[in-house]
Structures are given as structure tokens and as C-alpha cells.
PDB file of C-alpha atoms in Angstrom:
ATOM      1  CA  ASN A  26      13.332  -6.993   0.928  1.00 83.00           C
ATOM      2  CA  THR A  27       9.598  -7.646   0.905  1.00 88.00           C
ATOM      3  CA  LEU A  28       8.570  -3.981   0.765  1.00 87.00           C
ATOM      4  CA  GLU A  29      10.895  -3.391  -2.169  1.00 88.00           C
ATOM      5  CA  SER A  30       9.346  -6.422  -3.859  1.00 92.00           C
ATOM      6  CA  LEU A  31       5.870  -4.961  -3.406  1.00 92.00           C
ATOM      7  CA  PHE A  32       6.918  -1.650  -4.952  1.00 92.00           C
ATOM      8  CA  LYS A  33       8.564  -3.547  -7.795  1.00 93.00           C
ATOM      9  CA  LEU A  34       5.398  -5.628  -8.311  1.00 94.00           C
ATOM     10  CA  ALA A  35       3.258  -2.491  -8.379  1.00 95.00           C
ATOM     11  CA  ARG A  36       5.478  -0.865 -10.990  1.00 94.00           C
ATOM     12  CA  GLU A  37       5.661  -4.006 -13.094  1.00 95.00           C
ATOM     13  CA  ARG A  38       1.890  -4.488 -13.027  1.00 95.00           C
ATOM     14  CA  LYS A  39       1.356  -0.828 -13.836  1.00 93.00           C
ATOM     15  CA  ASN A  40       3.620  -1.128 -16.883  1.00 93.00           C
ATOM     16  CA  THR A  41       2.484  -4.623 -17.878  1.00 95.00           C
ATOM     17  CA  PRO A  42      -1.032  -5.299 -16.585  1.00 95.00           C
ATOM     18  CA  VAL A  43      -2.135  -8.848 -15.874  1.00 95.00           C
ATOM     19  CA  GLU A  44      -5.770  -9.547 -16.673  1.00 94.00           C
ATOM     20  CA  GLY A  45      -7.809 -10.307 -13.581  1.00 95.00           C
ATOM     21  CA  SER A  46      -5.073  -9.094 -11.223  1.00 96.00           C
ATOM     22  CA  TYR A  47      -6.291  -7.552  -7.959  1.00 97.00           C
ATOM     23  CA  THR A  48      -3.118  -5.457  -7.933  1.00 97.00           C
ATOM     24  CA  ASN A  49      -4.005  -4.056 -11.360  1.00 96.00           C
ATOM     25  CA  LYS A  50      -7.540  -3.365 -10.214  1.00 97.00           C
ATOM     26  CA  LEU A  51      -6.168  -1.235  -7.361  1.00 97.00           C
ATOM     27  CA  LEU A  52      -3.623   0.513  -9.581  1.00 96.00           C
ATOM     28  CA  SER A  53      -6.190   1.446 -12.226  1.00 96.00           C
ATOM     29  CA  ASN A  54      -9.020   2.476  -9.905  1.00 96.00           C
ATOM     30  CA  LYS A  55      -7.882   5.274  -7.583  1.00 96.00           C
ATOM     31  CA  SER A  56     -11.243   5.422  -5.853  1.00 97.00           C
ATOM     32  CA  LEU A  57     -11.136   1.716  -5.007  1.00 98.00           C
ATOM     33  CA  SER A  58      -7.530   2.031  -3.904  1.00 97.00           C
ATOM     34  CA  LYS A  59      -8.385   4.894  -1.545  1.00 98.00           C
ATOM     35  CA  GLU A  60     -11.393   3.025  -0.200  1.00 98.00           C
ATOM     36  CA  LYS A  61      -9.286  -0.069   0.508  1.00 98.00           C
ATOM     37  CA  VAL A  62      -6.566   1.901   2.325  1.00 98.00           C
ATOM     38  CA  LEU A  63      -9.162   3.497   4.587  1.00 98.00           C
ATOM     39  CA  GLU A  64     -10.877   0.157   5.168  1.00 98.00           C
ATOM     40  CA  GLU A  65      -7.628  -1.635   5.978  1.00 98.00           C
ATOM     41  CA  ILE A  66      -6.464   1.087   8.381  1.00 98.00           C
ATOM     42  CA  ASN A  67      -9.763   0.839  10.237  1.00 98.00           C
ATOM     43  CA  GLU A  68      -9.415  -2.944  10.379  1.00 98.00           C
ATOM     44  CA  LEU A  69      -5.886  -2.575  11.783  1.00 98.00           C
ATOM     45  CA  ILE A  70      -7.066  -0.164  14.472  1.00 98.00           C
ATOM     46  CA  GLU A  71      -9.837  -2.565  15.422  1.00 98.00           C
ATOM     47  CA  ALA A  72      -7.412  -5.509  15.483  1.00 98.00           C
ATOM     48  CA  VAL A  73      -5.030  -3.601  17.758  1.00 98.00           C
ATOM     49  CA  GLU A  74      -7.859  -2.658  20.085  1.00 98.00           C
ATOM     50  CA  LYS A  75      -9.030  -6.281  20.255  1.00 98.00           C
ATOM     51  CA  ASN A  76      -5.455  -7.611  20.299  1.00 98.00           C
ATOM     52  CA  GLU A  77      -6.180 -10.033  17.438  1.00 98.00           C
ATOM     53  CA  ASN A  78      -4.889 -10.431  13.870  1.00 97.00           C
ATOM     54  CA  LYS A  79      -2.673  -7.348  14.222  1.00 98.00           C
ATOM     55  CA  ILE A  80       0.099  -8.640  11.965  1.00 98.00           C
ATOM     56  CA  HIS A  81      -2.320  -9.780   9.259  1.00 97.00           C
ATOM     57  CA  GLU A  82      -4.121  -6.441   9.251  1.00 98.00           C
ATOM     58  CA  ALA A  83      -0.863  -4.460   9.315  1.00 98.00           C
ATOM     59  CA  ALA A  84       0.329  -6.425   6.268  1.00 97.00           C
ATOM     60  CA  ASP A  85      -2.933  -5.556   4.494  1.00 97.00           C
ATOM     61  CA  VAL A  86      -2.346  -1.866   5.266  1.00 98.00           C
ATOM     62  CA  PHE A  87       1.182  -1.990   3.844  1.00 96.00           C
ATOM     63  CA  TYR A  88       0.064  -3.725   0.650  1.00 97.00           C
ATOM     64  CA  HIS A  89      -2.879  -1.435  -0.006  1.00 97.00           C
ATOM     65  CA  LEU A  90      -0.921   1.709   0.875  1.00 97.00           C
ATOM     66  CA  ILE A  91       1.841   0.753  -1.545  1.00 96.00           C
ATOM     67  CA  MET A  92      -0.703   0.236  -4.321  1.00 96.00           C
ATOM     68  CA  TYR A  93      -2.381   3.553  -3.463  1.00 97.00           C
ATOM     69  CA  LEU A  94       0.929   5.403  -3.548  1.00 96.00           C
ATOM     70  CA  GLU A  95       1.914   3.878  -6.882  1.00 95.00           C
ATOM     71  CA  ALA A  96      -1.533   4.523  -8.385  1.00 95.00           C
ATOM     72  CA  ASN A  97      -1.133   8.188  -7.460  1.00 96.00           C
ATOM     73  CA  GLU A  98       2.430   8.553  -8.773  1.00 94.00           C
ATOM     74  CA  ILE A  99       3.921   8.895  -5.281  1.00 95.00           C
ATOM     75  CA  LYS A 100       7.351   7.290  -5.404  1.00 92.00           C
ATOM     76  CA  VAL A 101       8.849   5.483  -2.435  1.00 90.00           C
ATOM     77  CA  GLU A 102      12.171   7.117  -3.267  1.00 91.00           C
ATOM     78  CA  ASP A 103      10.614  10.537  -2.685  1.00 94.00           C
ATOM     79  CA  ILE A 104       9.087   9.380   0.584  1.00 94.00           C
ATOM     80  CA  MET A 105      12.438   8.012   1.769  1.00 91.00           C
ATOM     81  CA  SER A 106      14.142  11.261   0.782  1.00 94.00           C
ATOM     82  CA  GLU A 107      11.604  13.233   2.817  1.00 95.00           C
ATOM     83  CA  LEU A 108      12.106  10.944   5.816  1.00 94.00           C
ATOM     84  CA  ASN A 109      15.875  11.338   5.523  1.00 94.00           C
ATOM     85  CA  LYS A 110      15.453  15.128   5.678  1.00 95.00           C
ATOM     86  CA  ARG A 111      13.610  14.717   8.959  1.00 94.00           C
ATOM     87  CA  GLU A 112      16.397  12.788  10.689  1.00 90.00           C
ATOM     88  CA  LYS A 113      17.968  14.660  13.554  1.00 77.00           C
TER      89      LYS A 113
END
């Protein structure tokens, strides 16, 4: 699963940083990570409105959101648990 792989990558890079890694830059700089999530969401909205590059921009949102969540100690397992509680 690609999303699981991204969470795994984030955790691995957080535990074992790789010099020069963009992922590590996002994980270690919460301000940058937040800025990138906001930027990528705006780019996705614009892409949807223009009906261009929607998939590319959505992928960017997923990647940056995952890094933001991991940088802020928000675990995907907790998110999934919360979503499961909301099922009706």
C-alpha cells in the first residue's frame, strides 16, 4: 500500500535521518511542513477549479500531509481509529 509506505518512510526518516533529504527537512521543520500543506492544498483547489493536474496536486497533498502529521506526532493509527468510531 502506497500510503502505508509513505508513513513507514516518514517514521524511518524520523528515526534515521538522511542528510539532504526533503522528507527530513519537512519532519524537522514544523513551520515549513505546515506551510507546504497549506500551499499544496491551495494548489489542489486551483487544479480542480481549472481541471488540470488534479492527480499530481492531490498526490502532493497526501505526501505533505503525511509528513506534517508525523512531524507533529499524529499517528495514522489514531486517525483510523477515530474514523472507525464515526462509521454508522
